[in-house]
PDB file of C-alpha atoms and ligand atoms in Angstrom:
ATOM      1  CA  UNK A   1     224.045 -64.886  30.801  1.00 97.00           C
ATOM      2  CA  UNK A   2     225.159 -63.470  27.667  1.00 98.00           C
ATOM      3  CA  UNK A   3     227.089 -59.575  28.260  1.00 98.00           C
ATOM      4  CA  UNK A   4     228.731 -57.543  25.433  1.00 98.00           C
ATOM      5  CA  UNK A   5     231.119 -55.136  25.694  1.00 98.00           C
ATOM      6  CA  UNK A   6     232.229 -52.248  23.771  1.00 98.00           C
ATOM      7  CA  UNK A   7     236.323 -53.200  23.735  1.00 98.00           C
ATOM      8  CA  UNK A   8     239.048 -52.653  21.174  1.00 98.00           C
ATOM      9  CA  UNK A   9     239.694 -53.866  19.071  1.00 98.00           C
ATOM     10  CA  UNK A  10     236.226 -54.497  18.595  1.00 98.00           C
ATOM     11  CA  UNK A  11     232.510 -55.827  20.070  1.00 98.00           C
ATOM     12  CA  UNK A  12     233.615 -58.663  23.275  1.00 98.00           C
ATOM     13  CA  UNK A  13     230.539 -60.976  23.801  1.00 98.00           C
ATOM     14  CA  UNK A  14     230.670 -63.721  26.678  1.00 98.00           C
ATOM     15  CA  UNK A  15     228.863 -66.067  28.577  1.00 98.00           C
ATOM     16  CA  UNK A  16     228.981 -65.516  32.401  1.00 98.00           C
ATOM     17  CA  UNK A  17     229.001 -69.168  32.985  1.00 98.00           C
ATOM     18  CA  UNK A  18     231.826 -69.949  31.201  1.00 98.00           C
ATOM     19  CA  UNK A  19     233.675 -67.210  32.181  1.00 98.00           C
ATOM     20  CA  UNK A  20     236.464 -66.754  34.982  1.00 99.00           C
ATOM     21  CA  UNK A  21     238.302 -63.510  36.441  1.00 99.00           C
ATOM     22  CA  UNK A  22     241.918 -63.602  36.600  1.00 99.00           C
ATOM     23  CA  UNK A  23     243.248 -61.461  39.266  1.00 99.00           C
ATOM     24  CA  UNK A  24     246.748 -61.192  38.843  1.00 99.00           C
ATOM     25  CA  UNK A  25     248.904 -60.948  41.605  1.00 99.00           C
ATOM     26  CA  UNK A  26     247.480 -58.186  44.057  1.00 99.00           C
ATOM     27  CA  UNK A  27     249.606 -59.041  46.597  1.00 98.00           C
ATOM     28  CA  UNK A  28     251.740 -56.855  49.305  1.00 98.00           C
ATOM     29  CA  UNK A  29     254.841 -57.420  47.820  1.00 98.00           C
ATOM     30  CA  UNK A  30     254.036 -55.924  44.507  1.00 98.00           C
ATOM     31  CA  UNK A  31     252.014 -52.961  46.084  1.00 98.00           C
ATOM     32  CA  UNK A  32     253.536 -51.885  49.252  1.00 98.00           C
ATOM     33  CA  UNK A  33     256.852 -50.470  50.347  1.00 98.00           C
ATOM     34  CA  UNK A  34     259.148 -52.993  51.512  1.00 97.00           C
ATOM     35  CA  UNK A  35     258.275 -56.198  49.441  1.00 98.00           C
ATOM     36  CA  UNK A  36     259.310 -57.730  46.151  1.00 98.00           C
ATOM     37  CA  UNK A  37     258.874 -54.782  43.961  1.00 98.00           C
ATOM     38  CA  UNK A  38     260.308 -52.283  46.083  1.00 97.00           C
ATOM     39  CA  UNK A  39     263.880 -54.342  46.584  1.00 97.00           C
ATOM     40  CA  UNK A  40     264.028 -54.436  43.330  1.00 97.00           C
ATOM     41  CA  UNK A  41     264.036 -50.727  42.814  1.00 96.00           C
ATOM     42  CA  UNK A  42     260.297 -49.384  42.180  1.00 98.00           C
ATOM     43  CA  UNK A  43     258.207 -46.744  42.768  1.00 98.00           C
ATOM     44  CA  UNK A  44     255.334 -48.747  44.385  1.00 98.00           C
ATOM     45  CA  UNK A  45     252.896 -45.865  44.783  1.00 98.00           C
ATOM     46  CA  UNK A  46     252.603 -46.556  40.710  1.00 98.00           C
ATOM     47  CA  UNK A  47     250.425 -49.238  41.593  1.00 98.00           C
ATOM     48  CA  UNK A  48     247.905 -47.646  43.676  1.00 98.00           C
ATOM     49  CA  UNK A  49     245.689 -46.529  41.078  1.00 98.00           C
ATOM     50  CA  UNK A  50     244.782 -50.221  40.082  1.00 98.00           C
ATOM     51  CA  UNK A  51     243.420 -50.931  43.484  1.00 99.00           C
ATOM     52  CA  UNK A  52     240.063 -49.522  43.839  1.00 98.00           C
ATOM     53  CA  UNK A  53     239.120 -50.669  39.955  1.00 99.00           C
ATOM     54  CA  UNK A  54     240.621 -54.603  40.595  1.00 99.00           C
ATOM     55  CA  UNK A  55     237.900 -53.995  43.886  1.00 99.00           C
ATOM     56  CA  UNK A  56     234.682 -52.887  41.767  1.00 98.00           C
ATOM     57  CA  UNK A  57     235.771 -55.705  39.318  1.00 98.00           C
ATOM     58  CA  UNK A  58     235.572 -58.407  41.775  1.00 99.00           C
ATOM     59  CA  UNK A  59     232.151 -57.274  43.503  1.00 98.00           C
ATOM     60  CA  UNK A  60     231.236 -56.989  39.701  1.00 98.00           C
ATOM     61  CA  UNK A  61     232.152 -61.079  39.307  1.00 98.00           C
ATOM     62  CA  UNK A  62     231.103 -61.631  42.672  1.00 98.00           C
ATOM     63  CA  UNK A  63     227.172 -60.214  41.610  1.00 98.00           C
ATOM     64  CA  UNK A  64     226.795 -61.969  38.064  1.00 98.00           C
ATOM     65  CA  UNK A  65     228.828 -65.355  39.638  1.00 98.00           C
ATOM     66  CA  UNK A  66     231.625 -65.482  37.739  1.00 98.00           C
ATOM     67  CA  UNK A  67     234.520 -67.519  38.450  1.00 98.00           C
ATOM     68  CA  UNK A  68     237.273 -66.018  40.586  1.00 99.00           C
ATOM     69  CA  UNK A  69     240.735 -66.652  40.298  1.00 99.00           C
ATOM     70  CA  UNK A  70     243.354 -64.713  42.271  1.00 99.00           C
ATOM     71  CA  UNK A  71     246.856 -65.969  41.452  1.00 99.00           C
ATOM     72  CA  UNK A  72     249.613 -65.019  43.808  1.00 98.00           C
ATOM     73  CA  UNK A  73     253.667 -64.937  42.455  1.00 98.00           C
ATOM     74  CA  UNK A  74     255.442 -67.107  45.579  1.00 98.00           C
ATOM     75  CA  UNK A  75     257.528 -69.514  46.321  1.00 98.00           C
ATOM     76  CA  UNK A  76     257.828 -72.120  48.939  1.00 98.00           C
ATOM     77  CA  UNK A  77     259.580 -71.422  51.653  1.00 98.00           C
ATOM     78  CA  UNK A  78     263.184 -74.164  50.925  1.00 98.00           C
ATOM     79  CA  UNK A  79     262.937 -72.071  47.654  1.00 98.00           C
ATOM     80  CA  UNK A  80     262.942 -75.917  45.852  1.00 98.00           C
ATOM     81  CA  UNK A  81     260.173 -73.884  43.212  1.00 98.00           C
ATOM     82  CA  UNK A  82     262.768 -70.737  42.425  1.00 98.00           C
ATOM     83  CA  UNK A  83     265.146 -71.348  39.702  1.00 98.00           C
ATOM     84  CA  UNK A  84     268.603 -69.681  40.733  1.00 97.00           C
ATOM     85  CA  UNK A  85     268.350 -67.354  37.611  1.00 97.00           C
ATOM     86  CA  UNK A  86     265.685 -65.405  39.250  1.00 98.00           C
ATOM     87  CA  UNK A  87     266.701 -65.061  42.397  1.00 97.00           C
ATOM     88  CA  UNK A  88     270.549 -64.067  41.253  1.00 96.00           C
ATOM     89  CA  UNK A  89     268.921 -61.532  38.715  1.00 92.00           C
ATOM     90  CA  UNK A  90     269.604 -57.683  39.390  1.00 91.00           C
ATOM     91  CA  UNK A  91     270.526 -56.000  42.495  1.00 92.00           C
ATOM     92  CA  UNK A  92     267.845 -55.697  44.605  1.00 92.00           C
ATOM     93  CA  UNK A  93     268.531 -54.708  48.040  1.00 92.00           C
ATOM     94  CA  UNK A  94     267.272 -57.756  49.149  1.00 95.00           C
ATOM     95  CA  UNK A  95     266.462 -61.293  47.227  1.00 97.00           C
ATOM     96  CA  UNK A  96     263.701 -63.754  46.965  1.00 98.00           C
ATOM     97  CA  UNK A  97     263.631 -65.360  50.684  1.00 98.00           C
ATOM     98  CA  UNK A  98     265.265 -62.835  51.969  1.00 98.00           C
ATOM     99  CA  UNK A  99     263.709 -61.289  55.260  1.00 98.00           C
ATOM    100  CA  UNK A 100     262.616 -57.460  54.984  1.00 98.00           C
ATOM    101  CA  UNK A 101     259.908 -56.051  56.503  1.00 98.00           C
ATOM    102  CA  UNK A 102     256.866 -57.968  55.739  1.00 98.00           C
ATOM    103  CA  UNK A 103     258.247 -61.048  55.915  1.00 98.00           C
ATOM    104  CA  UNK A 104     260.110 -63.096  53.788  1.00 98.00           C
ATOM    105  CA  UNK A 105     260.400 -61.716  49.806  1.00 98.00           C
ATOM    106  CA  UNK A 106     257.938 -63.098  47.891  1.00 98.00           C
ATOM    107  CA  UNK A 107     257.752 -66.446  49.729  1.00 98.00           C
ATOM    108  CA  UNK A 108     254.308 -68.473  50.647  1.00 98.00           C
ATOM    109  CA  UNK A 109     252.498 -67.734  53.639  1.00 98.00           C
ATOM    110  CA  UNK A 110     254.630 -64.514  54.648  1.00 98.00           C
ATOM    111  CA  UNK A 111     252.387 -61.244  55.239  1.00 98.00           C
ATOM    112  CA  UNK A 112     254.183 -60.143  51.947  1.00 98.00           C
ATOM    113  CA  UNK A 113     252.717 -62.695  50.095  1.00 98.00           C
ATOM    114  CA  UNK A 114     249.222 -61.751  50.931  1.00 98.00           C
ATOM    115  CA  UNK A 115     246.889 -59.706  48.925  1.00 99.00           C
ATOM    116  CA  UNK A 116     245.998 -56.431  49.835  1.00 98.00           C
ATOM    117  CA  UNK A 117     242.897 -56.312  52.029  1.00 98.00           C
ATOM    118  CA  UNK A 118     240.948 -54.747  49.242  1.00 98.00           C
ATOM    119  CA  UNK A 119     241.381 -57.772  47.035  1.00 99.00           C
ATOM    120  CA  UNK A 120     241.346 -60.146  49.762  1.00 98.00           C
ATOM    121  CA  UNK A 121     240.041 -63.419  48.099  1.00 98.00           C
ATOM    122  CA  UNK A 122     235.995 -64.345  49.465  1.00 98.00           C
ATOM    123  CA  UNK A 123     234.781 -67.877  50.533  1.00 98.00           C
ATOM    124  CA  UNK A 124     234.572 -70.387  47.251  1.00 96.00           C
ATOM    125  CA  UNK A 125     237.342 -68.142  45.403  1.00 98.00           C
ATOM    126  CA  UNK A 126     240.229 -70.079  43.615  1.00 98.00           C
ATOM    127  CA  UNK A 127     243.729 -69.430  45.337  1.00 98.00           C
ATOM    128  CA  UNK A 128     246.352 -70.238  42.502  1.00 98.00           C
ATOM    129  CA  UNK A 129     250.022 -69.652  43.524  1.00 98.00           C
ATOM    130  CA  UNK A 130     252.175 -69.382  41.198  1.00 98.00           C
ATOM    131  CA  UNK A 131     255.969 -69.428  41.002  1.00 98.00           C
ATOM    132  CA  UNK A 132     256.330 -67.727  37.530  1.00 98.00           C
ATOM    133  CA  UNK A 133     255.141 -64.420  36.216  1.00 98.00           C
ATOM    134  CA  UNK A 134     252.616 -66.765  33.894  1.00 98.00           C
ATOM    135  CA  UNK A 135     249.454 -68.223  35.615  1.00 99.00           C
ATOM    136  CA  UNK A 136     249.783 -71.645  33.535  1.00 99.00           C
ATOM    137  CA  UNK A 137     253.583 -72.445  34.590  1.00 98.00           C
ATOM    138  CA  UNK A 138     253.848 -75.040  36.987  1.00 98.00           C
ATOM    139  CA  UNK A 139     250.120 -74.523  37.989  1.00 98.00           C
ATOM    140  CA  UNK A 140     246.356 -76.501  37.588  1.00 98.00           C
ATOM    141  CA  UNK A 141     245.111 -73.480  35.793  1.00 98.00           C
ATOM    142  CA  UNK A 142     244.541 -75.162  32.585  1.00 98.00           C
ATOM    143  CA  UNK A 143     242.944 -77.864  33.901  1.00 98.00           C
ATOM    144  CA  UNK A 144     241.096 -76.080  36.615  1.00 98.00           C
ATOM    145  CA  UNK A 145     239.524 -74.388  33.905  1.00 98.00           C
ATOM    146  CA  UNK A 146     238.563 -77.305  31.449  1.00 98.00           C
ATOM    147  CA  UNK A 147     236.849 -78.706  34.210  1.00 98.00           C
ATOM    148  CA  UNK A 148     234.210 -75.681  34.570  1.00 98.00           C
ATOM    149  CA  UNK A 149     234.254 -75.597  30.405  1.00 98.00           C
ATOM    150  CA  UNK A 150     235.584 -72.054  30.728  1.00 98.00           C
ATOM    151  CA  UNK A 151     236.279 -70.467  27.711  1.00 98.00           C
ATOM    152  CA  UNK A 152     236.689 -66.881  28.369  1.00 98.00           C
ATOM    153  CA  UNK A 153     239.075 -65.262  31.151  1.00 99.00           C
ATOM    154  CA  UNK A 154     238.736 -61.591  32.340  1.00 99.00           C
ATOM    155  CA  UNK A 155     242.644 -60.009  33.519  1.00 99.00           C
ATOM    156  CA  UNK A 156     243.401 -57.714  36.023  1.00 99.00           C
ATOM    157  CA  UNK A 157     246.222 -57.001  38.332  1.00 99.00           C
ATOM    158  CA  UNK A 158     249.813 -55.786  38.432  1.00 99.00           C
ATOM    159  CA  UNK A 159     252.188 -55.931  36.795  1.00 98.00           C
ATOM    160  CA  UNK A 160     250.653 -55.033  33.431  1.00 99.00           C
ATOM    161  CA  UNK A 161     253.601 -56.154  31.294  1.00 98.00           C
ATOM    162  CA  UNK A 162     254.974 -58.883  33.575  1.00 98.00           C
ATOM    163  CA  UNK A 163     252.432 -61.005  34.589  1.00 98.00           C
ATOM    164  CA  UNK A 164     249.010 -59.848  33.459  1.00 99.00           C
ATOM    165  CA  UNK A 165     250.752 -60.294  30.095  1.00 98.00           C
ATOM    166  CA  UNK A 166     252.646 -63.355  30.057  1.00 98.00           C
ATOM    167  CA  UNK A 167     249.071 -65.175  31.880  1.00 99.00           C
ATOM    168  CA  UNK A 168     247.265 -63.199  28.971  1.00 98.00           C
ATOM    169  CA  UNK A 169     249.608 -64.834  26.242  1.00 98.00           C
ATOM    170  CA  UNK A 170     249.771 -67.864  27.779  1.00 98.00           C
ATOM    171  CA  UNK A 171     245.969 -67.882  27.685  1.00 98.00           C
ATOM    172  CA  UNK A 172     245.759 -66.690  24.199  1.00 98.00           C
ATOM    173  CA  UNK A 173     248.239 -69.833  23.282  1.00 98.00           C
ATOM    174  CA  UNK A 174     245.746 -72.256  25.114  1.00 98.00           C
ATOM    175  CA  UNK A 175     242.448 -70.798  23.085  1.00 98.00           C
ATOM    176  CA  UNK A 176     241.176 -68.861  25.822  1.00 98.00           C
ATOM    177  CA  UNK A 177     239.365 -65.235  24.559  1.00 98.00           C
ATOM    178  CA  UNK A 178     241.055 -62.825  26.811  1.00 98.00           C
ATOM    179  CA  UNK A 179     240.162 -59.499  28.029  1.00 99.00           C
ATOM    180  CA  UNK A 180     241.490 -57.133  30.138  1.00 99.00           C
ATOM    181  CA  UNK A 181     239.972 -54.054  31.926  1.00 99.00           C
ATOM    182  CA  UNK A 182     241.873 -51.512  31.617  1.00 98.00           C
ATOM    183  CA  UNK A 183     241.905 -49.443  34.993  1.00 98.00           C
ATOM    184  CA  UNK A 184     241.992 -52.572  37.161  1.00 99.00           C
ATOM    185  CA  UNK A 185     245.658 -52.776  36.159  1.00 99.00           C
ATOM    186  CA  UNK A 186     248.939 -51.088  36.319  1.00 99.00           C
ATOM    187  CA  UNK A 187     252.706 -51.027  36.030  1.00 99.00           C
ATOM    188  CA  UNK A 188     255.619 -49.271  37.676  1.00 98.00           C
ATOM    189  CA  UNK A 189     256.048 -48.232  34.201  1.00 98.00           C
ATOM    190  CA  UNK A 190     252.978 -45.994  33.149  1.00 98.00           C
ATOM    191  CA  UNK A 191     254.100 -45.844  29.588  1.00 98.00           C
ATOM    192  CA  UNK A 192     254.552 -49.985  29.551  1.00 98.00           C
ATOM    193  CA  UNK A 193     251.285 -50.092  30.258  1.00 98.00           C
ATOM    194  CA  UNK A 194     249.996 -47.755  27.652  1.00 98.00           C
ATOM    195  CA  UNK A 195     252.061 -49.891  25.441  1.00 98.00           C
ATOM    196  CA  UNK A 196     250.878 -53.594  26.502  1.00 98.00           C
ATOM    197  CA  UNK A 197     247.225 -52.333  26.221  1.00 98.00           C
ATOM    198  CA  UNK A 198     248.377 -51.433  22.659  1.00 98.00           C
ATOM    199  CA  UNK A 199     250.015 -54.180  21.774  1.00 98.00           C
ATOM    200  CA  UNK A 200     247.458 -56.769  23.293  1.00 98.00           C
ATOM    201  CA  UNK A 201     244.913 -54.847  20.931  1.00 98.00           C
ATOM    202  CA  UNK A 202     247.016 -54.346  17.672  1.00 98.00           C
ATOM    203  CA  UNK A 203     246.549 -56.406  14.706  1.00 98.00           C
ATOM    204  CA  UNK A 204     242.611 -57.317  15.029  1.00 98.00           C
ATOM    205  CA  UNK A 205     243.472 -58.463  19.056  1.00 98.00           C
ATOM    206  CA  UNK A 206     246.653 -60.300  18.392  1.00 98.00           C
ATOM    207  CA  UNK A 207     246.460 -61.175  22.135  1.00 98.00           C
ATOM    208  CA  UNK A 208     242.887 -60.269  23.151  1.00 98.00           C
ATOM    209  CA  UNK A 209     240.701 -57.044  23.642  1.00 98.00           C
ATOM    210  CA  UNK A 210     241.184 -54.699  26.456  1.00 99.00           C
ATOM    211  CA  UNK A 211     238.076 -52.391  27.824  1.00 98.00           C
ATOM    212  CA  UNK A 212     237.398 -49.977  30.536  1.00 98.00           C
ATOM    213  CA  UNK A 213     235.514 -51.413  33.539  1.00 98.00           C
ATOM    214  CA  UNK A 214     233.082 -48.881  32.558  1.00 98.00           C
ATOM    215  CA  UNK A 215     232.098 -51.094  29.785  1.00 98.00           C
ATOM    216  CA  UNK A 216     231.034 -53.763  31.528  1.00 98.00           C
ATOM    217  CA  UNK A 217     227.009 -53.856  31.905  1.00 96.00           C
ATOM    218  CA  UNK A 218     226.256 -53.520  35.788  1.00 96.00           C
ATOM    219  CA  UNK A 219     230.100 -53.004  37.165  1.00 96.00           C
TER     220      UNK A 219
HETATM  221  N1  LIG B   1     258.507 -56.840  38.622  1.00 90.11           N
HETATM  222  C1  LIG B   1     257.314 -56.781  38.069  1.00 90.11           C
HETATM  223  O1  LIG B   1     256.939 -55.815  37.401  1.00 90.11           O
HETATM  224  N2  LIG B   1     256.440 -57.808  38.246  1.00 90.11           N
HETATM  225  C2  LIG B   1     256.687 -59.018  38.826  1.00 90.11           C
HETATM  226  O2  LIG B   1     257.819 -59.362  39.182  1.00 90.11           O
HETATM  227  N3  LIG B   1     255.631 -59.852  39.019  1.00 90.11           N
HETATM  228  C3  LIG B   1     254.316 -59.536  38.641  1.00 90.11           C
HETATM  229  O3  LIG B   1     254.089 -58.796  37.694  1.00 90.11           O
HETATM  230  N4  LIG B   1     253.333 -60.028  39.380  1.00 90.11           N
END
């Protein structure tokens, strides 16, 4: 089915079928107190707002049968996946594979790791962890991708300019037309937000067009 949607910088027009939705990363650790982006010093409660929107988008995909992706940032649990330069970076009160309250930071298969129940991921849904902020490093994206002749990827999720970003550039790079609704994400850093929607935008969509989820028919 062919949808268009008012965006900026201009008209976005896509077919259903060889679209996917990229949920980025709406795990615990990013959104709750006591995972990977609290140790590392953030207001979590920033992230809230993204919730409910990420939600409507994925009952949205869900309805029209487009292809679900929900990426998760973790690594395995011998840490064999997590270079040394980000796990030594900062001073976060506690590092990657650490143990804190929900489990283990930012490793596989802790309750950290997991997404928030209102993005839990539905029967037939693609699972993609991830050990980078980008959703092509180290991963079967790509190829996942080519396989279904996707052309066109949808972005949500947290953190705007970490790793809804980097996957959106990445994605961009690869020849993938990229969009990304704009209340179904959201950084600790409201203004870096406002400024990666911006800058995804400027220049005729140097990276892709961004729209509010109101401007998707039927969401
Ligand atoms: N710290 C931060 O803003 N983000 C991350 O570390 N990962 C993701 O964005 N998922």
């Amino acid at each position: 089915m062919e949808l268009i949607v008012e965006a900026l910088p201009g008209r976005f027009d896509f077919d259903t079928g060889r679209t996917a939705l990229v949920m980025i990363d709406m795990q615990r650790d990013f959104l709750l107190p006591g995972g990977f982006g609290a140790v590392l010093g953030n207001d979590v409660s920033q992230l809230a707002s993204a919730i409910a929107p990420a939600r409507r988008l994925l009952d949205w995909a869900r309805r029209l049968r487009i292809a679900i992706v929900h990426t998760k940032e973790a690594h395995a649990p011998d840490l064999s996946d997590c270079p040394p330069a980000k796990r030594e970076r900062g001073v976060p009160s506690l590092r990657i594979g650490d143990a804190g309250p929900m489990g283990r930071i930012l490793i596989d298969g802790e309750v950290g790791s997991d997404f928030v129940p209102e993005c839990a991921p539905e029967t037939g849904e693609r699972v993609l962890r991830k050990p980078g902020k980008g959703a092509f490093y180290a991963t079967d994206l790509g190829d996942w991708l080519a396989r279904r002749h996707i052309d066109t990827l949808i972005f949500a999720g947290v953190t705007t300019e970490v790793c809804v970003q980097t996957s959106m550039r990445e994605a961009n790079d690869r020849g993938y037309r990229c969009l990304l609704i704009e209340e179904a994400t959201a950084s600790y850093f409201p203004e870096f937000k406002q400024a990666t929607l911006a800058m995804v935008r400027a220049q005729g969509g140097i990276v892709g067009w961004t729209a509010s989820i109101e401007a998707l028919p039927g969401a």
